[in-house]
Short mmCIF file of C-alpha atoms and ligand atoms in Angstrom, two decimals:
data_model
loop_
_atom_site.label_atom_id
_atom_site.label_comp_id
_atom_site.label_asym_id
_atom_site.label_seq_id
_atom_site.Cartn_x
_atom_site.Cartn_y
_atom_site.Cartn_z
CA UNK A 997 29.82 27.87 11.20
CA UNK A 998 27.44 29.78 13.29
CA UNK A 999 23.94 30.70 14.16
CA UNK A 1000 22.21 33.09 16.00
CA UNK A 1001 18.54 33.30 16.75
CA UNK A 1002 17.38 36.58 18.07
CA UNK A 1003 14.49 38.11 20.29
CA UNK A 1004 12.41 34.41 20.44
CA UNK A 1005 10.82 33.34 23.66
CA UNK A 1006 12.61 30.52 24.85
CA UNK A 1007 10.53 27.45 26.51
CA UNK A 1008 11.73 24.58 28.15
CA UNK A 1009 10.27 22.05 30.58
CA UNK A 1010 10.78 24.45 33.24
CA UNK A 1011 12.12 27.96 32.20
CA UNK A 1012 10.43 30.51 30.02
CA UNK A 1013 11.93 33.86 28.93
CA UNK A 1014 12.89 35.80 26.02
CA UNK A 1015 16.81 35.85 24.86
CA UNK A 1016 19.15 35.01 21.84
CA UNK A 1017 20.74 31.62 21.30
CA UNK A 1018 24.32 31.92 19.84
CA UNK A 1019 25.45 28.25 18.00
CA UNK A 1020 28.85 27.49 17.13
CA UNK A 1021 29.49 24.48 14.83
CA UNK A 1022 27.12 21.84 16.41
CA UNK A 1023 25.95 23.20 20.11
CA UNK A 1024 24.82 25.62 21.51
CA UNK A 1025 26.83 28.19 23.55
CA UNK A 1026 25.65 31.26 24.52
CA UNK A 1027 22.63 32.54 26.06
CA UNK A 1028 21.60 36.40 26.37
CA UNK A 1029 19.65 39.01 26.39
CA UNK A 1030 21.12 40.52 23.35
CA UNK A 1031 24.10 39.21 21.47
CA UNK A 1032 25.64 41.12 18.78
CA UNK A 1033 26.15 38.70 15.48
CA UNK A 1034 29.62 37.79 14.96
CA UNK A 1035 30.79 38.07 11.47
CA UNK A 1036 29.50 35.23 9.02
CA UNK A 1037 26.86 34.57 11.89
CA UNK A 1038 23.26 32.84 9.94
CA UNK A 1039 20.84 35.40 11.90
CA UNK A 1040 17.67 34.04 12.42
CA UNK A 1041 14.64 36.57 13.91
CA UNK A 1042 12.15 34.33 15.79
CA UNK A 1043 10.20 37.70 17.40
CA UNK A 1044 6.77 36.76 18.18
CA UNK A 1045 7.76 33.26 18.13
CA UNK A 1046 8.68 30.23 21.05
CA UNK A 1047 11.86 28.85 20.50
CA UNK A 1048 11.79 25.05 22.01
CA UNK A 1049 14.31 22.34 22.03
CA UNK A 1050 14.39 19.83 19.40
CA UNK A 1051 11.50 16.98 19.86
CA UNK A 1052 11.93 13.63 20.53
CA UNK A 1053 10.16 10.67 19.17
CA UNK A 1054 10.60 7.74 21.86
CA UNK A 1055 8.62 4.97 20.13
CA UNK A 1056 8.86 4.87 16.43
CA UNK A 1057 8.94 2.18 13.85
CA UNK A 1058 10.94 2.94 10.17
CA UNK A 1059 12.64 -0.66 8.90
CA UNK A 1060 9.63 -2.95 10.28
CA UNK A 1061 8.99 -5.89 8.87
CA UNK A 1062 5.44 -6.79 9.91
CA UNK A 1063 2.95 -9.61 9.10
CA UNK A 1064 4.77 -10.14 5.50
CA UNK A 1065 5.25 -6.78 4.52
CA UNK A 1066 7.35 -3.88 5.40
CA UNK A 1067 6.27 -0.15 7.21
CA UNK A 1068 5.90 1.97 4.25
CA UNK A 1069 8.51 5.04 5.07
CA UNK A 1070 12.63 4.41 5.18
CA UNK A 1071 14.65 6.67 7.09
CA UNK A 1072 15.22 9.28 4.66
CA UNK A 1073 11.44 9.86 4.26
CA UNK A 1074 10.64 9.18 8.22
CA UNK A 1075 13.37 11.44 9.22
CA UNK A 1076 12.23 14.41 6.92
CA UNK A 1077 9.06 14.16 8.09
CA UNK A 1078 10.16 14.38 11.82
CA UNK A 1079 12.24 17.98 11.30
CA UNK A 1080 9.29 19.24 9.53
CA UNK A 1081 7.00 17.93 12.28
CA UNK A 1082 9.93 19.66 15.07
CA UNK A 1083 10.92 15.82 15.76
CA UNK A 1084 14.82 16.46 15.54
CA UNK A 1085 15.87 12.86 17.62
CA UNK A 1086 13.70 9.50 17.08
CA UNK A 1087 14.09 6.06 19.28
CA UNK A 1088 13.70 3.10 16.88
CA UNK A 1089 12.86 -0.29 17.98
CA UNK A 1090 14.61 -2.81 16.64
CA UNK A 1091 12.08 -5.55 16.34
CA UNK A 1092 14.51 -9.20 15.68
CA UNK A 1093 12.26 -12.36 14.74
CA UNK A 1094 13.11 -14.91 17.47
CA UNK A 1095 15.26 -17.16 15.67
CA UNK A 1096 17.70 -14.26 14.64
CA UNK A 1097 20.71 -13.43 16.43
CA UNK A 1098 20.43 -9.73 18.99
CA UNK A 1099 23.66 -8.64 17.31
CA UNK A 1100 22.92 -9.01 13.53
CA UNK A 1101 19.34 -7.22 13.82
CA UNK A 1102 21.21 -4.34 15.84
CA UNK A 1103 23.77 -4.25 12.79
CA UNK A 1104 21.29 -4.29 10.33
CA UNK A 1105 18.83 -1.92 12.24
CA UNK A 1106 22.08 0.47 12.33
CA UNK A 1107 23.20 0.05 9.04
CA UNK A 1108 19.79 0.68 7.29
CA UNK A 1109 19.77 4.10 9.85
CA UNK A 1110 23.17 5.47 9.20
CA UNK A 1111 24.17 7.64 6.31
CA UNK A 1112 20.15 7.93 5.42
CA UNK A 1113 18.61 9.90 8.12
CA UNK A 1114 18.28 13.20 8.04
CA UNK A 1115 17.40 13.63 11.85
CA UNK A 1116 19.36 11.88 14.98
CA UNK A 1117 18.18 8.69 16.42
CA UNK A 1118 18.77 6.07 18.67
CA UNK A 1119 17.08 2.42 19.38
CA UNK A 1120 15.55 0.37 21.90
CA UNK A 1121 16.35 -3.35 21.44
CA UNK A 1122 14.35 -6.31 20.69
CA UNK A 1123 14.38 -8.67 23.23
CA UNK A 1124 12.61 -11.59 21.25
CA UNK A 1125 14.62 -14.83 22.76
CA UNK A 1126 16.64 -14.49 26.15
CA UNK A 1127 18.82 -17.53 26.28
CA UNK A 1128 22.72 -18.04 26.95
CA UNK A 1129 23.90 -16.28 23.21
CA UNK A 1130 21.48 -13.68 23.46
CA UNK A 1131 22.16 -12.17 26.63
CA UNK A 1132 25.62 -12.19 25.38
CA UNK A 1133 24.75 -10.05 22.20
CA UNK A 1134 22.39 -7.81 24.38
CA UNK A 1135 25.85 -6.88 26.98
CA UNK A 1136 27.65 -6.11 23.46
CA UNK A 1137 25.16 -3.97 22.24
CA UNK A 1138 24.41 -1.70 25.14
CA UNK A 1139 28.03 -1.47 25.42
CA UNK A 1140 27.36 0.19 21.71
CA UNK A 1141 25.30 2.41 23.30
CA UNK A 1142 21.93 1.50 22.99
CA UNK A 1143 20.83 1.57 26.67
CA UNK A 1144 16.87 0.39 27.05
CA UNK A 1145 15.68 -2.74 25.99
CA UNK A 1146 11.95 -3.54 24.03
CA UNK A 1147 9.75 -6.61 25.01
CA UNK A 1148 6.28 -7.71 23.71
CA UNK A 1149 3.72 -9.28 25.99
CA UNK A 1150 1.88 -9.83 22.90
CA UNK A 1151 1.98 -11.39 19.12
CA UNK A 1152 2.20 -14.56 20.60
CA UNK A 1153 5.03 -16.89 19.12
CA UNK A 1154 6.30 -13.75 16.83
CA UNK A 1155 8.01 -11.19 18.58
CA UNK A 1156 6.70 -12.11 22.64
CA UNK A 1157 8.52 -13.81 25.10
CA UNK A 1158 7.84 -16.30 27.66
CA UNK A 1159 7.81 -15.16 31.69
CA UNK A 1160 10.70 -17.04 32.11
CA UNK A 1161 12.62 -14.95 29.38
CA UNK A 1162 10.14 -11.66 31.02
CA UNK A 1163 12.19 -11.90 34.54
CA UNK A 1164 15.78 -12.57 32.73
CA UNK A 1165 15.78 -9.46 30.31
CA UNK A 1166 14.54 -7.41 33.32
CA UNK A 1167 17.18 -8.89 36.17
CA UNK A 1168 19.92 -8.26 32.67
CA UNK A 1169 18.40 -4.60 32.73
CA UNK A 1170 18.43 -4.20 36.28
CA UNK A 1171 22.01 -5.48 36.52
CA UNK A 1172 23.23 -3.24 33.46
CA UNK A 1173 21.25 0.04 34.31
CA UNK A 1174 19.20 -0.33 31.38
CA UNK A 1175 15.43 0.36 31.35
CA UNK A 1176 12.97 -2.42 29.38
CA UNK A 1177 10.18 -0.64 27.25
CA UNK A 1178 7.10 -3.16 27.32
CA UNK A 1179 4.30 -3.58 25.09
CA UNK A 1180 1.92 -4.88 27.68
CA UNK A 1181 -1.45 -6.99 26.34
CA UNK A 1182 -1.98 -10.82 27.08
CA UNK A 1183 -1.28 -12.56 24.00
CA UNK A 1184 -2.92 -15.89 25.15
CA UNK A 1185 -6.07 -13.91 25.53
CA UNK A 1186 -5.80 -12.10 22.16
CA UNK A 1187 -5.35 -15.32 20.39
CA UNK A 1188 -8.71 -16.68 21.99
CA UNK A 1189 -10.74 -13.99 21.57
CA UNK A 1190 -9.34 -13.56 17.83
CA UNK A 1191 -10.75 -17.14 17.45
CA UNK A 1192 -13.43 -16.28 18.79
CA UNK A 1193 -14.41 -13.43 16.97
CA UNK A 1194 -13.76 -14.75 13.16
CA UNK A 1195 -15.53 -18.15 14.00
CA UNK A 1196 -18.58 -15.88 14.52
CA UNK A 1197 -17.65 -14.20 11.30
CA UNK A 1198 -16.49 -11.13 12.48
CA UNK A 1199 -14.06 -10.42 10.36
CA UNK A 1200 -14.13 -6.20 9.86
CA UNK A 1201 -12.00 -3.83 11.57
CA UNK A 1202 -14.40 -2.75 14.07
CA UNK A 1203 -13.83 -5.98 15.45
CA UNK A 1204 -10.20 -5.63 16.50
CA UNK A 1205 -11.09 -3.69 19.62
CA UNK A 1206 -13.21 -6.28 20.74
CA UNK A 1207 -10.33 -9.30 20.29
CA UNK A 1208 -7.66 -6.36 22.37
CA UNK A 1209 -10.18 -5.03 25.15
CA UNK A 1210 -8.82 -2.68 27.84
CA UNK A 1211 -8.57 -5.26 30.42
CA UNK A 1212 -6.45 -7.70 27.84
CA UNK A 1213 -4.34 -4.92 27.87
CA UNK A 1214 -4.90 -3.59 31.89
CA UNK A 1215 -3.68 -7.54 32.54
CA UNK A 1216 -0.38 -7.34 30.33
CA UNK A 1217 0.54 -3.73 32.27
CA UNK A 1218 -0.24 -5.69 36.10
CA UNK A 1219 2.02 -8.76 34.70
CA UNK A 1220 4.57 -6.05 33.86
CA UNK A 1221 4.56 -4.73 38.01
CA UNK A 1222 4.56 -7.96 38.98
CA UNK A 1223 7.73 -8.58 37.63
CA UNK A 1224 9.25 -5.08 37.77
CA UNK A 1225 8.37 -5.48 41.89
CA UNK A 1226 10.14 -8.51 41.96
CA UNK A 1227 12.98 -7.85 40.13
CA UNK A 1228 13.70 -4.06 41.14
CA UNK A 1229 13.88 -2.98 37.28
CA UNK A 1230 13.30 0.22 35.99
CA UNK A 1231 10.24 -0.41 33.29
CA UNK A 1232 8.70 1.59 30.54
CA UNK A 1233 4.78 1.10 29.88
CA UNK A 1234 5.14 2.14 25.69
CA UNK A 1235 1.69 3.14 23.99
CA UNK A 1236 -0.50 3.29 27.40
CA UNK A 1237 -4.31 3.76 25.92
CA UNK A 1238 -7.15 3.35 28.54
CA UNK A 1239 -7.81 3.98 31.98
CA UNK A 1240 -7.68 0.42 33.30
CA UNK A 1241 -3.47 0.23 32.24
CA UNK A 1242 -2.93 3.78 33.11
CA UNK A 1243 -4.36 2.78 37.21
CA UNK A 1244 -2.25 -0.71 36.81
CA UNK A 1245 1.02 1.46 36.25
CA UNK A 1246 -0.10 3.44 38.88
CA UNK A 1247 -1.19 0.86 41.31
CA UNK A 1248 2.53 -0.83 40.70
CA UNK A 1249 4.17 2.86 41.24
CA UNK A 1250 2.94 2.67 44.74
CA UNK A 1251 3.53 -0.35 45.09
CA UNK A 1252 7.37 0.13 44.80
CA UNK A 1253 7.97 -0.59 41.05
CA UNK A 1254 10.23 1.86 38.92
CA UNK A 1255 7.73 2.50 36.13
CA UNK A 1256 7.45 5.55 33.35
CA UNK A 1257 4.29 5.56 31.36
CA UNK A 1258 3.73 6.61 27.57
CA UNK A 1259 0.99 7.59 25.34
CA UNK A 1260 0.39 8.19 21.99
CA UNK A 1261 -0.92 10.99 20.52
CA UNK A 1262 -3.73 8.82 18.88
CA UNK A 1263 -5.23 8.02 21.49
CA UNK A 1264 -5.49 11.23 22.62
CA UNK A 1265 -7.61 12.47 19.39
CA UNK A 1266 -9.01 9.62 17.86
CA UNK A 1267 -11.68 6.90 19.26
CA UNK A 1268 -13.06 3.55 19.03
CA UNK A 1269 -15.53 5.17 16.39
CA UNK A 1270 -12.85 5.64 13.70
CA UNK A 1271 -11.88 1.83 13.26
CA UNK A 1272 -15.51 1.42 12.76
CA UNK A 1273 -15.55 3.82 9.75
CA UNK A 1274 -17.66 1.93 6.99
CA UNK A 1275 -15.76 0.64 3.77
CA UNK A 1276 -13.14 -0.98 5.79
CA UNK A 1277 -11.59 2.71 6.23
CA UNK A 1278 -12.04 1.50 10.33
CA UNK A 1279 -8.42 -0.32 8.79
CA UNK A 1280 -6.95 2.59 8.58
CA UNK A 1281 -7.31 3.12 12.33
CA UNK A 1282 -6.32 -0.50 13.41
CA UNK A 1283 -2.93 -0.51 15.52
CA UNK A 1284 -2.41 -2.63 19.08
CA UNK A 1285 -3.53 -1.65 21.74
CA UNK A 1286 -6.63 -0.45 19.79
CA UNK A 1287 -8.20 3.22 19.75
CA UNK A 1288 -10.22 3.15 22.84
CA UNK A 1289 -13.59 4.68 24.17
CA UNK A 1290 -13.42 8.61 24.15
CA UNK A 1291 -14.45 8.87 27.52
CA UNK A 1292 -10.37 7.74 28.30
CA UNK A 1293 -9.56 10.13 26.51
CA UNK A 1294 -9.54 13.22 29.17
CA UNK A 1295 -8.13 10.65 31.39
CA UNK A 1296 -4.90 10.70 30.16
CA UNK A 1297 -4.88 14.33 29.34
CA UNK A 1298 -4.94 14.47 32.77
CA UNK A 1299 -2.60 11.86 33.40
CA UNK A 1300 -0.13 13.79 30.92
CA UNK A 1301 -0.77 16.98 33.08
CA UNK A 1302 0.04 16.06 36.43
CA UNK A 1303 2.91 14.01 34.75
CA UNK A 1304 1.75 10.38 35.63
CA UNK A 1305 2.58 9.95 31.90
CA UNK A 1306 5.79 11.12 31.08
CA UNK A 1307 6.16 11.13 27.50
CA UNK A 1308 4.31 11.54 24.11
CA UNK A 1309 4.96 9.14 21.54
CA UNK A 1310 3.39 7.85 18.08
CA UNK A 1311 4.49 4.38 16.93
CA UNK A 1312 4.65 5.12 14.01
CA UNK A 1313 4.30 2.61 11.83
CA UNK A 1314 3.26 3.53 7.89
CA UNK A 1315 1.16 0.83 5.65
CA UNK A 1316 -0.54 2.26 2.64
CA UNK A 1317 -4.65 1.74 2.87
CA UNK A 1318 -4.35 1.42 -0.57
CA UNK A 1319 -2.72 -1.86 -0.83
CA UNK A 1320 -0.88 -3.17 2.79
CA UNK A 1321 -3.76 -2.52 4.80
CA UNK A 1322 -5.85 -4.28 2.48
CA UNK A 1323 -4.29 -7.55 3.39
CA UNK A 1324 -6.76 -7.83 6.56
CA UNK A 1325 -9.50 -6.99 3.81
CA UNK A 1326 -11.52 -10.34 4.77
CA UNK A 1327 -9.95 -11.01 8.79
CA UNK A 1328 -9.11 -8.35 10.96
CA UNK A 1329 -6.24 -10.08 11.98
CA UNK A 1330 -4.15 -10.00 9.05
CA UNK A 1331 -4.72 -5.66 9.01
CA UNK A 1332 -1.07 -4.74 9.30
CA UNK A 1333 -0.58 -2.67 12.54
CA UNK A 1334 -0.10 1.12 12.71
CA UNK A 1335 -1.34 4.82 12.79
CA UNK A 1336 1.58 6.95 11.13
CA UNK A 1337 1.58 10.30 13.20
CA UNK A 1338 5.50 11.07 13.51
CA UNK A 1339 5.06 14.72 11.40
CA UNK A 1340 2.04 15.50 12.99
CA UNK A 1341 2.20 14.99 17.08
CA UNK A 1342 3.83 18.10 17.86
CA UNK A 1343 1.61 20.15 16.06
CA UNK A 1344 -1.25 18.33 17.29
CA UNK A 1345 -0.42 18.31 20.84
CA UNK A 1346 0.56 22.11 20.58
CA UNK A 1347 -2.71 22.96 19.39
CA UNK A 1348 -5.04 20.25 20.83
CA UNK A 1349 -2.96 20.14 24.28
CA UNK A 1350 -1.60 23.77 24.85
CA UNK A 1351 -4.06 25.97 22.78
CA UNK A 1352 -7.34 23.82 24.02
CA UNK A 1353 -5.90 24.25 27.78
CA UNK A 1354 -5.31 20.85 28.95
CA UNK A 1355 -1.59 20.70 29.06
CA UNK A 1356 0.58 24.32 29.96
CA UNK A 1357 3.82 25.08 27.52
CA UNK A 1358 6.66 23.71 30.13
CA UNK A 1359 4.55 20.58 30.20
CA UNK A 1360 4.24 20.43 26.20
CA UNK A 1361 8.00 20.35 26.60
CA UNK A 1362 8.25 17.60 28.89
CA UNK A 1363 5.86 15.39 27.80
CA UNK A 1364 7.13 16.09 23.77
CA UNK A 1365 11.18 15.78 24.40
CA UNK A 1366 12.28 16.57 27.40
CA UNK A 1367 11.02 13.32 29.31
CA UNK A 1368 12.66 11.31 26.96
CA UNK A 1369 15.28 12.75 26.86
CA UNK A 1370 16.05 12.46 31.03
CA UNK A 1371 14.25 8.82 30.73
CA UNK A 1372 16.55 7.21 28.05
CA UNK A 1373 19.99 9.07 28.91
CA UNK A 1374 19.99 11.93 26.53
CA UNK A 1375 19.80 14.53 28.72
CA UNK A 1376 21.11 17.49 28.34
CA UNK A 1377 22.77 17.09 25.11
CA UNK A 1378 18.53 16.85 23.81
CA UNK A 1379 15.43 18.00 25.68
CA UNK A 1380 16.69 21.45 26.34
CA UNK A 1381 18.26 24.58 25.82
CA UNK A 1382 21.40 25.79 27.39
CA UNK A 1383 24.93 26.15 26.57
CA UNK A 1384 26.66 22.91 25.57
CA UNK A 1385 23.60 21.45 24.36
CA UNK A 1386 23.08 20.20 20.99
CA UNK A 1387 21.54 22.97 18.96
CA UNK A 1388 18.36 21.26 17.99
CA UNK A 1389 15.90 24.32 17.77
CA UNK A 1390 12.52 24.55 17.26
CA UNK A 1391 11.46 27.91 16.06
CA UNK A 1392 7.85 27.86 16.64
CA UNK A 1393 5.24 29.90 14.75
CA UNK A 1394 1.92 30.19 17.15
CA UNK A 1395 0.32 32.48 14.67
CA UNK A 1396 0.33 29.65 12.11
CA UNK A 1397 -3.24 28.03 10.84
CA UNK A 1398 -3.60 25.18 8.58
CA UNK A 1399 -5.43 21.89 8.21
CA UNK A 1400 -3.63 18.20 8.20
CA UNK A 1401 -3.84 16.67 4.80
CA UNK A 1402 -2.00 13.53 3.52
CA UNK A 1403 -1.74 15.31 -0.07
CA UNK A 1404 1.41 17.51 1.58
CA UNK A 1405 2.94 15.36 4.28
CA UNK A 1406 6.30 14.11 3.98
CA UNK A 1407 5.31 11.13 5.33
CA UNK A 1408 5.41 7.94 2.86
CA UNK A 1409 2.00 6.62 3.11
CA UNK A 1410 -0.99 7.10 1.30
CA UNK A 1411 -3.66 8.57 3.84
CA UNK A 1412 -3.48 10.36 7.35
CA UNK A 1413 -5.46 9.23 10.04
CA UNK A 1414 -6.04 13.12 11.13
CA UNK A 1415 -6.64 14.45 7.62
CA UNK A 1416 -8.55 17.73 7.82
CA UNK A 1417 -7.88 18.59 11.66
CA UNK A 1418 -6.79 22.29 12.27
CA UNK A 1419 -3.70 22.54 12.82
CA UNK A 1420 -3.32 26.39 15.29
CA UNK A 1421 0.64 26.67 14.77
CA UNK A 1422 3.47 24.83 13.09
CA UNK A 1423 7.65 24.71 13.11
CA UNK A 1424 8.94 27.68 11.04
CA UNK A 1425 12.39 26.74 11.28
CA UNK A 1426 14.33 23.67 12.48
CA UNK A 1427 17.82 22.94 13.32
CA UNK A 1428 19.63 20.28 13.70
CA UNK A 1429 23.00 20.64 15.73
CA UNK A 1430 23.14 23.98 14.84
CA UNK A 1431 22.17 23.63 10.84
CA UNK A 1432 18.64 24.60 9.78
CA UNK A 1433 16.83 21.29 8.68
CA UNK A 1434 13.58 22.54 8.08
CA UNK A 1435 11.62 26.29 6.82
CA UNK A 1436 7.69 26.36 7.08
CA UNK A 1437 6.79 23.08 5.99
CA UNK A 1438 9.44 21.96 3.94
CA UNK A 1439 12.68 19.96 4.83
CA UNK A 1440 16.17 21.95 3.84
CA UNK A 1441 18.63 19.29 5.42
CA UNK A 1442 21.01 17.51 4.13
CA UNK A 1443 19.40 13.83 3.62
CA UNK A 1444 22.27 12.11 5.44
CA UNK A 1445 23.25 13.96 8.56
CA UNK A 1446 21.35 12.37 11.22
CA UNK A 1447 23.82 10.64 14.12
CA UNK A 1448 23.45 7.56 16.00
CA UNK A 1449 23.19 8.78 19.38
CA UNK A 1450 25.12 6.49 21.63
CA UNK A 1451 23.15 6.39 24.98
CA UNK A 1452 25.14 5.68 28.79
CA UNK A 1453 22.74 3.59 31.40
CA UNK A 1454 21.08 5.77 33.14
CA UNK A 1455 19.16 3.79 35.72
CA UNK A 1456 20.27 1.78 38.33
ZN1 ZN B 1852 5.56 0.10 18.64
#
């Protein structure tokens, strides 16, 4: 099986010229100015169009159970929305409630992922409870090839850990070359200001920002140095929102401490004034850390573009408005977390990032795949184009014009937080190691194909 794509203009974090790709099987293998097809060759004309590796997706949420309910989309739907999006790879977190054991949740995590994802992923894992058994489990599974680790400085008593636990996953990381992902907010402050807040009888959505402020979460990011100076381990800042966590990752990076930051595309294009959207539509807006002031907003556009944040992300993390989101109808508390954006961040970033000016093409590659890739070990099987890559393609139509619109996502939720936003160019074709996965909007994959991506340590 082959594929050739002719005449497009190749991009990649930093090269930019016009050439054919030649794909045999799974990878790619040639690169030239002009390659004659071979016979049986699947010729694909991308003139006029970029040609960029496959995206990746470092922070996304499919199987999450999450204050009694369960993330709307499963991998078959998540992963068809990602290859229409250009998302061909997605990082998972596997999210273990404290009592249950590291090595079941990564089986289960695994087993709910493979043979029903259409796109290639990989995990980050849990780390809910360090003790004796644990760390055990946590050497087996990075030996399994999952090779950065997930910890919550927040939801208090759920899914966080104590500083104790805090300095042994990172000293475990540190020893085993793995880097720890961090969702960085002080839950002891949350929890009080929550309090608070509903004793006052603020109970609507608006009222989430105020109970997750930007220095609840500025304090969670300095804890995070603290211990990433101390210990020497190579951290990962997920979902960075405001300017007061962005300078604490900063301030630690001079400092000494090994530290990659991440934002999401959300907070990028949406504000503070959307979770205060009357008839409790604000809920559809409500995720942690919460949509921030817009004046932050060119602050990490900036950030992005002189690459003090590394890497785009969404969370994803689907609950209907309809009924999930509902739950938090009378307390802001109960609101189940999460803005789904997995299909739309590449198209979003292309045209609000490269086509407004802020961000240059080689940079929309970096900060969309390419970053991730080199950050969690992928690299250069994913995150670029050159022979004995995977052939993850992203044939990219710039002429494209459209609008966002929940009624024709893939997506399995029942609004879109960016519903009517132009969208100035979209994914014509897709591939996946070398098959096309996607055409204009509509998956073409085969449902099951997506690989678990076994990842080496990378960092030591
Ligand atoms: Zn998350």
């Amino acid at each position: 099986m082959s594929l050739l794509v002719k005449n497009g203009e190749i991009v990649t974090e930093s090269q930019r010229y016009v050439a054919d790709i030649y794909c045999e099987d799974e990878t790619i293998t040639r690169i030239d100015r002009s390659i004659a097809a071979p016979p049986g060759a699947e010729v694909v004309d991308a003139a006029g169009k970029y040609v960029f590796p496959g995206f990746i997706d470092p922070h996304v949420h499919i199987h999450l159970p999450f204050m009694g309910t369960f993330a709307k989309d499963t991998h078959e739907t998540a992963g068809q929305a990602a290859l229409v999006g250009g998302t061909t790879t997605f990082i998972e977190m596997i999210c273990p409630a404290r009592a249950d054991q590291p090595l079941e949740a990564f089986e289960l995590w695994l087993g709910k992922a493979r043979g029903h994802c259409p796109c290639d992923f990989s995990f980050h894992m849990g780390v809910t409870r360090f003790d004796d058994a644990a760390e055990k489990d946590f050497r087996e599974i990075v030996r399994r090839g999952v090779s950065s680790f997930k910890i919550f400085l927040a939801y208090k008593g759920a899914l966080g850990i104590t500083d104790e636990e805090l300095c042994k996953t990172l000293r475990l990381g540190k020893q085993l070359g793995v880097i720890t992902t961090a969702h960085c907010e002080n839950a002891e402050l949350i929890e009080e200001l929550q309090k608070g807040l509903l004793a006052e009888g603020k109970t609507g959505p608006e009222y989430h920002y105020w109970s997750r402020p930007p220095a609840v979460e500025a304090e969670g990011v300095h804890h995070l140095m603290t211990f990433a100076e101390m210990t020497g381990a190579h951290v990962y800042v997920v979902h960075t929102s405001c300017e007061e966590a962005l300078r604490e990752a900063m301030r630690g990076s001079a400092r000494g401490a090994q530290v990659w930051v991440e934002t999401l595309i959300q907070y990028l294009l949406c504000d503070k004034t959307d979770a205060e959207r009357p008839n409790f539509e604000g809920a559809k807006y409500v995720m942690s850390p919460p949509l921030r002031e817009k004046s932050n907003q060119d602050i990490l556009w900036n950030a992005l573009q002189k690459g003090f944040v590394s890497t785009l992300a969404t969370d994803h993390a689907p609950f209907d408005f309809a009924a999930q989101k509902q739950m938090g109808k009378n307390n802001f508390t109960l609101i189940p977390n999460g803005i789904p954006s997995l299909e739309d961040r590449i198209n979003l970033l292309y045209t609000y990032g490269v086509k407004r000016g802020r961000i240059d093409l080689h940079q929309f590659v970096g900060a969309a795949g390419a970053q991730a890739a080199k950050i969690f070990g992928l690299f250069p099987r994913k995150g670029t184009i050159q022979p004995g890559s995977d052939a993850d393609l992203v044939i990219y139509d710039p002429k494209y014009r459209g609008r966002i619109s929940a009624k024709t996502q893939q997506m399995n939720v029942d609004y879109n937080a960016f519903e009517g936003m132009k969208i100035e160019g979209r994914p014509h074709i897709v591939t996946l190691r070398g098959q096309i996965a996607a055409r204009d909007g509509k998956f073409t994959g085969h449902p099951a194909r997506g690989q678990f991506l076994q990842r080496e340590p990378t960092h030591f």
